[in-house]
């Protein structure tokens, strides 16, 4: 069984822990066949090959356990999504491992697949959360209302965006730790207004409006110290025609909407370089999810 | 100039201070002609007739001042929306006064009208807020992203609802005072998920889903002590087929969605009566706004 799982953008502006958007690329490719042994091989970006440390393998094992099937597997991973980039790299691998085994066993139940994938994700990030796995599974733009029971609203958003990948690391764990337990009610209301408006703008295909609504008062203010370069990147993007720009997940990847995505991408890469950070950009459509 | 302005439902479940829905009825009717004197007459529900205390008159005066026109007016109000009911009664009168004078002076600018209406609303509620005035002006279902500058997203929602009006009072001022300055981040996220989902469900015309999403973690938990009867009313509504039920604004009016609205209305009136509170119900479509 071969599956390919794409990168995803969690949060997507005001939708902290709720919105997720599926990209078309980059992708992880995972090949699995049942076997007596357990063997994991990795090409591409480097991730652990130990079966209890590899995210895809952990979620594959979890799915086998849930299904009550005693078997091992041989797994080959072509890791195309850079780990710790903020593009749901561990979520994609976790989903891939679970999905490949589920398909081998003819299991279609999305909740079982998600439960297994979350166990894999937990190995990488410490806390299981679904805002990368769910959009990678469903494709499009998703509003994750609830994980268990699974309640997802999906928009088949048609848009292109530019993603900029700087060579810095932002610890997902640290990005969680800096968040306060309580936030001002006024900020909760502002995000709620932005998020509801963004969903409508997206549904109406008004990409310029979507870009303008890419703001966040719930996580961004507290995470600013972890991404001290963000204001300069934002300024460069807006000065070069971006409708809006935001952090993918907890970063460091940045994405922007606009007309001339190449120009915006080059401008942001330039702004990173002024901060002595190497960066590259790519352009992707919204994707249809794991295959 | 004659205008009629309908009742409105602020908050509408998870959309605290952001969502507003315009009803078709009840309505306030306001008749204004410019004059040397200032005179206010009220029929229907009782509200002050002193020009500096009557909400419609204050907003009419504010509009004249903003337009730089020195004039008085004679105003007749047929007050059809019960004051302090939670259905935007003061907001409707405030908008009516401002709108009638604006039309007399050929002023179309919505921000000028809103600014004047907010001054009227302030007289009644202490704090100016737009979540009744804006849906009463625009009609339909609105997401109020920002008041100044005015940024509103509108959904032409097609739905009917039952509104139940109990004979109790909930002080809007007190309902504001009980709110905390800070709320748990997890509650902010839950409301954001509900609100975004609700907007999508409404856009897709899935009224049953809209009903299920009528929950709120930002204001409701703190306002429960002011509406001790709410849980029993909710139970009666759901047991009688309601998709969902919520408080209109800060109450006491309650609204519900469902198939058999008469049956739900009677059940809720019955539940109020068990709490020794008289109540009546009416059924309304979503309305098109002030006329």
Coordinates of C-alpha atoms in Angstrom, one line a residue:
Chain A
X1 CA 0.0 0.0 0.0
X2 CA 1.3 3.4 -1.0
X3 CA 0.0 6.6 0.5
X4 CA 1.0 10.2 0.1
X5 CA 0.1 12.9 2.6
X6 CA 0.5 16.6 2.1
X7 CA 1.7 19.5 4.2
X8 CA -0.9 21.6 6.1
X9 CA -1.3 25.0 7.5
X10 CA -2.8 25.0 11.0
X11 CA -4.4 28.0 12.7
X12 CA -4.6 29.9 9.4
X13 CA -4.7 33.4 10.9
X14 CA -7.5 33.8 13.5
X15 CA -8.4 30.1 13.7
X16 CA -6.2 29.0 16.6
X17 CA -6.5 25.2 17.1
X18 CA -9.6 25.2 14.9
X19 CA -8.7 26.1 11.2
X20 CA -6.5 24.0 9.0
X21 CA -5.7 24.2 5.3
X22 CA -4.4 21.4 3.2
X23 CA -1.6 22.2 0.7
X24 CA -1.0 20.3 -2.5
X25 CA 2.7 20.0 -1.8
X26 CA 5.2 19.1 -0.3
X27 CA 4.2 15.6 0.6
X28 CA 5.4 12.5 2.5
X29 CA 5.2 9.2 0.6
X30 CA 4.8 6.1 2.7
X31 CA 4.9 2.5 1.5
X32 CA 3.8 -0.3 3.8
X33 CA 3.4 -4.1 3.6
X34 CA 2.5 -6.4 6.4
X35 CA 5.3 -8.6 7.5
X36 CA 6.5 -10.7 10.5
X37 CA 9.2 -8.2 11.4
X38 CA 9.0 -4.4 11.9
X39 CA 11.3 -2.4 9.7
X40 CA 11.3 1.3 8.9
X41 CA 13.5 3.0 6.3
X42 CA 13.6 6.7 5.6
X43 CA 14.7 8.7 2.6
X44 CA 14.7 12.4 2.2
X45 CA 14.5 14.6 5.4
X46 CA 16.0 12.8 8.3
X47 CA 13.7 11.3 11.0
X48 CA 14.2 8.4 13.4
X49 CA 14.1 4.8 11.9
X50 CA 13.5 3.2 15.3
X51 CA 9.9 1.8 15.2
X52 CA 9.0 3.2 18.6
X53 CA 10.3 6.7 17.7
X54 CA 9.2 7.0 14.1
X55 CA 5.9 8.8 14.0
X56 CA 4.5 6.9 11.0
X57 CA 5.5 3.6 12.6
X58 CA 4.0 4.4 16.0
X59 CA 0.7 5.3 14.4
X60 CA 0.8 2.2 12.2
X61 CA 1.4 0.0 15.3
X62 CA -1.5 1.8 17.1
X63 CA -3.8 1.1 14.2
X64 CA -2.9 -2.6 14.2
X65 CA -3.4 -2.8 18.0
X66 CA -6.8 -1.1 17.7
X67 CA -7.8 -3.5 14.9
X68 CA -6.7 -6.4 17.1
X69 CA -4.3 -7.6 14.3
X70 CA -1.0 -9.1 15.3
X71 CA 1.4 -8.3 12.6
X72 CA 4.5 -6.3 11.9
X73 CA 5.3 -4.3 8.7
X74 CA 8.0 -3.1 6.4
X75 CA 7.7 0.6 5.9
X76 CA 9.5 2.9 3.5
X77 CA 9.1 6.6 4.0
X78 CA 10.1 9.3 1.5
X79 CA 10.1 12.3 3.8
X80 CA 9.3 15.4 1.7
X81 CA 8.0 17.7 4.4
X82 CA 10.7 19.3 6.4
X83 CA 10.4 18.3 10.1
X84 CA 9.8 21.2 12.6
X85 CA 8.9 23.5 9.8
X86 CA 5.4 24.4 11.0
X87 CA 3.8 22.6 8.0
X88 CA 2.4 19.6 9.8
X89 CA 5.4 17.3 9.0
X90 CA 4.8 15.0 11.9
X91 CA 1.1 15.1 11.4
X92 CA 1.5 14.0 7.8
X93 CA 3.7 11.1 8.7
X94 CA 1.4 10.1 11.5
X95 CA -1.6 10.1 9.2
X96 CA 0.3 8.3 6.5
X97 CA 1.3 5.4 8.8
X98 CA -2.2 4.9 10.1
X99 CA -3.9 5.4 6.8
X100 CA -1.7 2.9 4.9
X101 CA -2.3 0.2 7.5
X102 CA -6.0 1.0 7.6
X103 CA -6.3 0.6 3.8
X104 CA -4.4 -2.7 4.0
X105 CA -7.0 -3.9 6.6
X106 CA -10.0 -2.4 4.7
X107 CA -10.8 -0.1 7.6
X108 CA -12.6 3.1 6.5
X109 CA -13.7 4.5 9.9
X110 CA -12.1 8.0 10.1
X111 CA -12.2 8.1 13.9
X112 CA -10.1 4.9 14.2
X113 CA -7.6 6.3 11.7
X114 CA -7.4 9.7 13.5
X115 CA -7.0 8.0 16.9
X116 CA -4.0 6.0 15.6
X117 CA -2.5 9.1 13.9
X118 CA -2.9 11.1 17.0
X119 CA -0.8 8.6 18.9
X120 CA 1.9 9.0 16.3
X121 CA 1.7 12.8 16.5
X122 CA 2.0 12.6 20.3
X123 CA 5.5 11.0 19.9
X124 CA 6.7 14.1 17.9
X125 CA 4.9 17.0 19.6
X126 CA 4.2 15.8 23.2
X127 CA 0.5 16.7 22.9
X128 CA -1.9 15.2 20.5
X129 CA -3.8 17.7 18.4
X130 CA -5.7 17.4 15.2
X131 CA -5.3 20.6 13.4
X132 CA -2.7 19.2 10.9
X133 CA -3.9 15.6 10.7
X134 CA -7.6 16.5 10.1
X135 CA -7.0 18.8 7.1
X136 CA -4.4 16.4 5.7
X137 CA -7.1 13.7 5.8
X138 CA -10.0 15.7 4.5
X139 CA -8.3 18.2 2.1
X140 CA -9.5 21.7 1.5
X141 CA -10.0 24.1 4.4
X142 CA -11.5 22.6 7.6
X143 CA -13.1 24.0 10.7
X144 CA -12.4 21.5 13.4
X145 CA -15.3 21.7 15.7
X146 CA -14.5 18.6 17.7
X147 CA -12.1 15.7 17.4
X148 CA -14.0 13.1 19.4
X149 CA -16.7 12.8 18.3
X150 CA -15.3 14.0 15.0
X151 CA -17.1 17.1 13.8
X152 CA -15.6 18.8 10.8
X153 CA -16.9 21.5 8.5
X154 CA -15.1 21.7 5.2
X155 CA -14.8 24.4 2.6
X156 CA -13.5 23.4 -0.9
X157 CA -11.5 26.6 -1.0
X158 CA -9.9 27.5 -4.4
X159 CA -6.8 29.5 -3.7
X160 CA -3.1 29.6 -4.2
X161 CA -0.7 30.7 -1.6
X162 CA 3.0 31.3 -1.2
X163 CA 4.8 29.5 1.6
X164 CA 8.2 30.7 2.9
X165 CA 10.4 28.3 4.7
X166 CA 13.1 29.9 6.8
X167 CA 16.1 28.0 8.2
X168 CA 15.2 28.6 11.8
X169 CA 13.5 26.4 14.4
X170 CA 10.6 27.2 16.6
X171 CA 9.9 24.7 19.2
X172 CA 6.3 23.6 19.1
X173 CA 6.5 22.7 22.8
X174 CA 7.8 26.1 23.7
X175 CA 5.1 27.7 21.4
X176 CA 2.5 25.9 23.5
X177 CA 4.2 26.8 26.8
X178 CA 4.2 30.6 26.2
X179 CA 0.4 30.6 25.8
X180 CA -1.5 32.0 28.8
X181 CA -4.3 29.9 30.5
X182 CA -6.6 33.0 30.3
X183 CA -7.0 35.6 27.6
X184 CA -8.8 39.0 27.6
X185 CA -12.5 38.5 26.7
X186 CA -12.1 41.4 24.2
X187 CA -9.4 39.4 22.4
X188 CA -11.6 36.3 22.3
X189 CA -14.3 38.4 20.7
X190 CA -12.0 39.9 18.2
X191 CA -10.7 36.5 17.1
X192 CA -14.3 35.2 16.9
X193 CA -15.2 38.1 14.6
X194 CA -12.2 37.6 12.4
X195 CA -12.6 33.8 12.2
X196 CA -16.3 34.0 11.4
X197 CA -15.7 36.6 8.8
X198 CA -12.8 34.7 7.3
X199 CA -14.9 31.6 6.9
X200 CA -17.5 33.6 5.0
X201 CA -15.0 35.4 2.8
X202 CA -13.5 32.0 1.9
X203 CA -16.9 30.5 1.2
X204 CA -17.5 33.5 -1.1
X205 CA -14.2 33.1 -2.8
X206 CA -13.1 36.6 -1.8
X207 CA -9.3 35.9 -1.4
X208 CA -8.4 39.6 -0.9
X209 CA -10.7 39.8 2.1
X210 CA -9.4 36.4 3.4
X211 CA -6.0 37.9 3.4
X212 CA -7.0 41.0 5.3
X213 CA -8.6 38.8 8.0
X214 CA -5.3 36.9 8.7
X215 CA -4.9 38.3 12.1
X216 CA -4.7 36.7 15.5
X217 CA -5.1 37.9 19.1
X218 CA -5.2 34.5 20.9
X219 CA -1.7 33.0 20.2
X220 CA 0.3 35.5 18.2
X221 CA 0.8 38.2 20.9
X222 CA 2.4 35.6 23.2
X223 CA 4.4 33.9 20.5
X224 CA 6.0 37.1 19.1
X225 CA 9.1 36.7 21.2
X226 CA 9.7 33.3 19.5
X227 CA 9.5 34.9 16.0
X228 CA 11.2 38.3 16.5
X229 CA 11.5 38.6 12.7
X230 CA 7.8 38.4 12.0
X231 CA 6.9 42.1 11.9
X232 CA 9.7 42.8 9.3
X233 CA 8.5 39.8 7.2
X234 CA 4.9 41.0 7.4
X235 CA 5.9 44.6 6.3
X236 CA 7.9 43.2 3.3
X237 CA 5.0 41.1 2.3
X238 CA 2.4 43.8 2.5
X239 CA 4.6 46.3 0.7
X240 CA 4.9 43.8 -2.2
X241 CA 1.2 43.4 -2.7
X242 CA 0.3 40.6 -0.2
X243 CA -3.3 40.7 0.9
X244 CA -2.2 39.3 4.2
X245 CA 0.5 37.1 5.8
X246 CA 0.6 34.8 8.8
X247 CA 2.5 32.1 10.5
X248 CA 1.8 28.4 9.6
X249 CA 1.0 26.6 12.8
X250 CA 3.5 27.8 15.4
X251 CA 6.0 28.5 12.6
X252 CA 8.7 29.1 11.4
X253 CA 6.9 28.7 8.0
X254 CA 5.1 31.8 6.9
X255 CA 2.4 32.0 4.2
X256 CA 0.9 34.8 2.3
X257 CA -2.0 35.4 -0.1
X258 CA -1.9 37.8 -3.0
X259 CA -1.9 38.3 -6.7
X260 CA 1.8 38.0 -7.6
X261 CA 2.9 35.2 -5.3
X262 CA 6.4 34.9 -6.8
X263 CA 7.1 38.6 -6.1
X264 CA 5.8 38.3 -2.6
X265 CA 7.8 35.1 -2.0
X266 CA 11.0 36.8 -3.2
X267 CA 10.3 39.8 -1.0
X268 CA 9.8 37.7 2.1
X269 CA 12.9 35.6 1.3
X270 CA 14.8 38.9 1.0
X271 CA 13.5 40.2 4.3
X272 CA 14.6 36.9 6.0
X273 CA 18.0 37.3 4.5
X274 CA 18.3 40.8 5.9
X275 CA 17.8 39.1 9.3
X276 CA 20.6 36.7 8.3
X277 CA 18.2 33.8 7.9
X278 CA 18.3 31.7 4.8
X279 CA 14.9 31.0 3.4
X280 CA 13.2 29.5 0.3
X281 CA 9.7 29.8 -1.0
X282 CA 7.2 27.7 -3.0
X283 CA 3.7 28.2 -4.3
X284 CA 1.0 25.7 -3.7
X285 CA -2.7 25.4 -4.4
X286 CA -5.1 24.1 -1.7
X287 CA -4.9 20.3 -1.9
X288 CA -7.4 17.5 -1.8
X289 CA -5.8 15.6 1.1
X290 CA -4.1 12.3 1.5
X291 CA -4.1 9.8 -1.4
Chain B
X1 CA -40.9 60.5 7.0
X2 CA -42.0 57.1 8.3
X3 CA -39.7 54.3 9.2
X4 CA -40.2 50.9 10.8
X5 CA -37.4 49.1 12.5
X6 CA -37.6 45.4 13.6
X7 CA -36.5 43.5 16.7
X8 CA -33.1 41.7 16.6
X9 CA -31.4 38.9 18.3
X10 CA -27.8 39.8 19.4
X11 CA -25.1 37.2 20.1
X12 CA -27.2 34.3 18.5
X13 CA -25.5 31.5 20.4
X14 CA -21.7 31.6 20.2
X15 CA -21.4 35.0 18.5
X16 CA -21.0 37.1 21.6
X17 CA -20.9 40.8 20.6
X18 CA -20.4 39.7 17.0
X19 CA -23.5 38.0 15.6
X20 CA -26.8 39.6 15.1
X21 CA -30.0 38.4 13.4
X22 CA -32.8 40.6 12.2
X23 CA -36.4 39.5 12.8
X24 CA -39.4 40.4 10.7
X25 CA -41.4 41.4 13.7
X26 CA -42.2 43.0 16.2
X27 CA -41.3 46.5 15.0
X28 CA -41.2 50.1 16.1
X29 CA -42.8 52.6 13.9
X30 CA -41.5 56.1 13.9
X31 CA -42.8 59.2 12.1
X32 CA -40.8 62.4 12.0
X33 CA -41.2 65.8 10.5
X34 CA -38.8 68.7 10.9
X35 CA -40.2 71.5 13.1
X36 CA -39.1 74.5 15.1
X37 CA -40.0 72.8 18.4
X38 CA -39.0 69.4 19.7
X39 CA -41.9 67.1 20.5
X40 CA -42.0 63.4 21.1
X41 CA -45.2 61.3 21.5
X42 CA -45.3 57.6 22.3
X43 CA -48.0 55.0 21.8
X44 CA -47.7 51.3 22.6
X45 CA -45.1 50.2 25.1
X46 CA -44.3 53.0 27.5
X47 CA -40.9 54.8 27.1
X48 CA -40.0 58.3 28.1
X49 CA -41.3 61.2 26.1
X50 CA -38.7 63.8 27.3
X51 CA -36.5 64.5 24.2
X52 CA -33.3 64.1 26.2
X53 CA -34.4 60.7 27.6
X54 CA -36.2 59.2 24.6
X55 CA -33.8 57.0 22.7
X56 CA -35.2 57.8 19.2
X57 CA -35.2 61.5 19.9
X58 CA -31.6 61.5 21.2
X59 CA -30.4 59.8 18.1
X60 CA -32.4 62.1 15.9
X61 CA -30.9 65.1 17.6
X62 CA -27.4 63.6 17.3
X63 CA -27.9 63.2 13.5
X64 CA -29.1 66.8 13.1
X65 CA -26.0 67.9 15.1
X66 CA -23.6 65.8 12.9
X67 CA -25.2 67.2 9.8
X68 CA -24.9 70.7 11.1
X69 CA -28.6 71.3 10.7
X70 CA -30.3 73.5 13.2
X71 CA -33.8 72.2 13.5
X72 CA -36.2 70.6 15.9
X73 CA -38.8 67.8 15.0
X74 CA -42.1 66.3 15.8
X75 CA -41.8 62.6 16.4
X76 CA -44.5 60.0 16.9
X77 CA -43.4 56.6 18.0
X78 CA -45.5 53.4 17.9
X79 CA -43.5 51.3 20.2
X80 CA -44.1 47.6 19.2
X81 CA -41.0 46.0 20.7
X82 CA -41.2 45.5 24.5
X83 CA -38.4 47.5 26.3
X84 CA -35.8 45.4 28.2
X85 CA -36.9 42.2 26.5
X86 CA -33.5 41.3 25.0
X87 CA -34.8 41.9 21.5
X88 CA -33.0 45.1 20.7
X89 CA -35.9 47.4 21.7
X90 CA -33.7 50.4 22.4
X91 CA -31.5 49.7 19.4
X92 CA -34.5 49.7 17.1
X93 CA -35.8 53.0 18.4
X94 CA -32.3 54.5 18.3
X95 CA -31.9 53.4 14.7
X96 CA -35.4 54.6 13.8
X97 CA -34.8 58.1 15.1
X98 CA -31.5 58.5 13.3
X99 CA -32.7 56.9 10.1
X100 CA -35.8 59.0 9.8
X101 CA -33.9 62.2 10.1
X102 CA -31.1 61.0 7.8
X103 CA -33.7 60.2 5.1
X104 CA -35.3 63.7 5.6
X105 CA -31.9 65.2 5.0
X106 CA -31.0 62.8 2.1
X107 CA -28.1 61.4 4.1
X108 CA -27.2 57.8 3.0
X109 CA -23.8 57.3 4.8
X110 CA -24.3 54.3 7.1
X111 CA -21.5 55.3 9.4
X112 CA -23.2 58.7 10.2
X113 CA -26.5 57.0 10.8
X114 CA -24.9 54.3 13.1
X115 CA -22.9 57.0 15.0
X116 CA -26.1 58.8 15.8
X117 CA -28.0 55.7 16.6
X118 CA -25.3 54.6 19.0
X119 CA -25.7 57.9 20.9
X120 CA -29.4 57.0 21.4
X121 CA -28.6 53.4 22.4
X122 CA -26.1 54.8 25.0
X123 CA -28.9 56.6 26.7
X124 CA -30.8 53.3 27.3
X125 CA -28.0 50.9 28.0
X126 CA -25.1 52.9 29.3
X127 CA -22.6 51.5 26.8
X128 CA -23.0 51.9 23.1
X129 CA -22.8 48.6 21.2
X130 CA -23.8 47.8 17.7
X131 CA -25.0 44.2 17.8
X132 CA -28.7 45.2 17.6
X133 CA -28.5 48.4 15.6
X134 CA -26.3 46.9 12.8
X135 CA -28.6 43.8 12.0
X136 CA -31.7 46.1 12.3
X137 CA -30.1 48.3 9.6
X138 CA -28.8 45.6 7.3
X139 CA -31.3 42.9 7.8
X140 CA -30.5 39.2 7.6
X141 CA -27.7 37.6 9.7
X142 CA -24.7 39.8 10.3
X143 CA -21.1 39.2 11.5
X144 CA -20.0 42.5 12.9
X145 CA -16.3 42.6 12.4
X146 CA -15.8 46.2 13.2
X147 CA -18.1 49.2 14.0
X148 CA -15.7 52.0 13.1
X149 CA -14.7 51.6 10.4
X150 CA -17.9 49.7 9.6
X151 CA -17.1 46.2 8.5
X152 CA -20.0 43.8 8.3
X153 CA -20.4 40.4 6.6
X154 CA -24.0 39.5 5.9
X155 CA -25.7 36.2 5.2
X156 CA -29.2 36.3 3.7
X157 CA -30.3 33.5 6.0
X158 CA -33.6 31.9 5.2
X159 CA -35.1 30.6 8.5
X160 CA -38.0 30.8 10.9
X161 CA -37.6 30.9 14.6
X162 CA -39.8 30.9 17.6
X163 CA -39.2 33.7 20.2
X164 CA -40.5 33.4 23.7
X165 CA -40.9 36.5 25.8
X166 CA -41.2 35.9 29.5
X167 CA -42.4 38.5 32.0
X168 CA -39.2 38.9 33.8
X169 CA -36.4 41.5 33.6
X170 CA -32.7 40.9 33.1
X171 CA -30.7 44.1 33.5
X172 CA -28.4 44.6 30.5
X173 CA -26.1 46.6 32.7
X174 CA -25.9 43.8 35.3
X175 CA -25.4 41.2 32.4
X176 CA -22.4 43.2 31.3
X177 CA -21.0 43.6 34.9
X178 CA -21.0 39.8 35.6
X179 CA -18.7 39.2 32.6
X180 CA -15.0 38.6 33.6
X181 CA -12.2 40.6 32.0
X182 CA -10.4 37.3 31.1
X183 CA -11.7 34.0 30.0
X184 CA -10.0 30.6 29.6
X185 CA -8.2 30.3 26.3
X186 CA -9.9 26.9 25.9
X187 CA -13.3 28.6 26.0
X188 CA -12.2 31.2 23.5
X189 CA -11.2 28.4 21.2
X190 CA -14.5 26.5 21.7
X191 CA -16.6 29.6 20.9
X192 CA -14.4 30.3 17.9
X193 CA -15.0 26.8 16.6
X194 CA -18.8 27.0 17.3
X195 CA -19.1 30.4 15.7
X196 CA -17.1 29.6 12.5
X197 CA -19.1 26.3 12.2
X198 CA -22.4 28.2 12.7
X199 CA -21.6 30.7 10.0
X200 CA -20.9 27.8 7.5
X201 CA -24.0 25.9 8.5
X202 CA -26.1 29.0 8.0
X203 CA -24.5 29.7 4.7
X204 CA -25.3 26.1 3.7
X205 CA -28.9 26.4 4.9
X206 CA -28.5 23.6 7.3
X207 CA -30.8 24.9 10.1
X208 CA -30.7 21.7 12.2
X209 CA -26.9 22.1 12.4
X210 CA -27.2 25.8 13.2
X211 CA -29.5 24.8 16.1
X212 CA -27.0 22.3 17.4
X213 CA -24.3 25.0 17.4
X214 CA -26.2 27.4 19.6
X215 CA -23.9 27.1 22.5
X216 CA -21.8 29.8 24.3
X217 CA -18.8 29.6 26.6
X218 CA -17.9 33.3 26.7
X219 CA -21.0 34.9 28.3
X220 CA -23.5 32.2 29.2
X221 CA -21.5 30.6 32.1
X222 CA -21.3 33.9 33.9
X223 CA -24.9 35.0 33.2
X224 CA -26.5 31.7 34.3
X225 CA -27.2 33.2 37.8
X226 CA -29.2 36.0 36.2
X227 CA -31.4 33.4 34.3
X228 CA -31.8 30.6 36.7
X229 CA -34.7 29.2 34.7
X230 CA -32.6 28.7 31.5
X231 CA -31.7 25.0 31.9
X232 CA -35.3 24.0 32.4
X233 CA -36.4 26.0 29.4
X234 CA -33.7 24.5 27.3
X235 CA -34.6 21.0 28.4
X236 CA -38.3 21.6 27.5
X237 CA -37.3 22.9 24.1
X238 CA -35.1 20.0 23.2
X239 CA -37.6 17.5 24.5
X240 CA -40.1 19.0 22.1
X241 CA -38.0 18.8 19.0
X242 CA -36.0 22.0 19.1
X243 CA -32.7 21.8 17.2
X244 CA -31.3 24.3 19.7
X245 CA -32.3 27.1 22.0
X246 CA -30.5 30.2 23.3
X247 CA -30.9 33.6 24.9
X248 CA -31.5 36.6 22.8
X249 CA -28.9 39.2 23.7
X250 CA -28.7 39.2 27.4
X251 CA -32.3 38.0 27.8
X252 CA -34.8 37.5 29.0
X253 CA -36.2 36.6 25.6
X254 CA -35.3 33.1 24.4
X255 CA -35.3 31.8 20.9
X256 CA -35.3 28.3 19.4
X257 CA -34.9 26.6 16.0
X258 CA -36.8 23.5 15.0
X259 CA -39.5 22.0 12.7
X260 CA -42.6 22.5 14.8
X261 CA -42.1 26.0 16.1
X262 CA -45.6 26.2 17.6
X263 CA -45.1 23.1 19.6
X264 CA -41.7 24.3 20.8
X265 CA -43.1 27.7 21.7
X266 CA -46.0 26.2 23.7
X267 CA -43.5 23.8 25.5
X268 CA -41.3 26.7 26.5
X269 CA -44.2 28.9 27.7
X270 CA -45.3 25.9 29.7
X271 CA -41.8 25.5 31.3
X272 CA -41.8 29.2 32.2
X273 CA -45.2 28.8 33.8
X274 CA -43.9 26.0 35.9
X275 CA -41.4 28.5 37.2
X276 CA -44.3 30.9 37.8
X277 CA -43.3 33.2 35.1
X278 CA -45.9 34.3 32.5
X279 CA -44.6 34.1 28.9
X280 CA -45.8 34.4 25.4
X281 CA -44.3 33.2 22.1
X282 CA -44.4 34.3 18.5
X283 CA -42.9 33.0 15.3
X284 CA -40.9 35.2 13.0
X285 CA -38.8 34.8 9.8
X286 CA -35.5 36.5 9.4
X287 CA -36.3 40.0 8.3
X288 CA -34.9 42.4 5.7
X289 CA -34.1 45.3 8.1
X290 CA -35.4 48.8 8.7
X291 CA -37.8 50.2 6.1

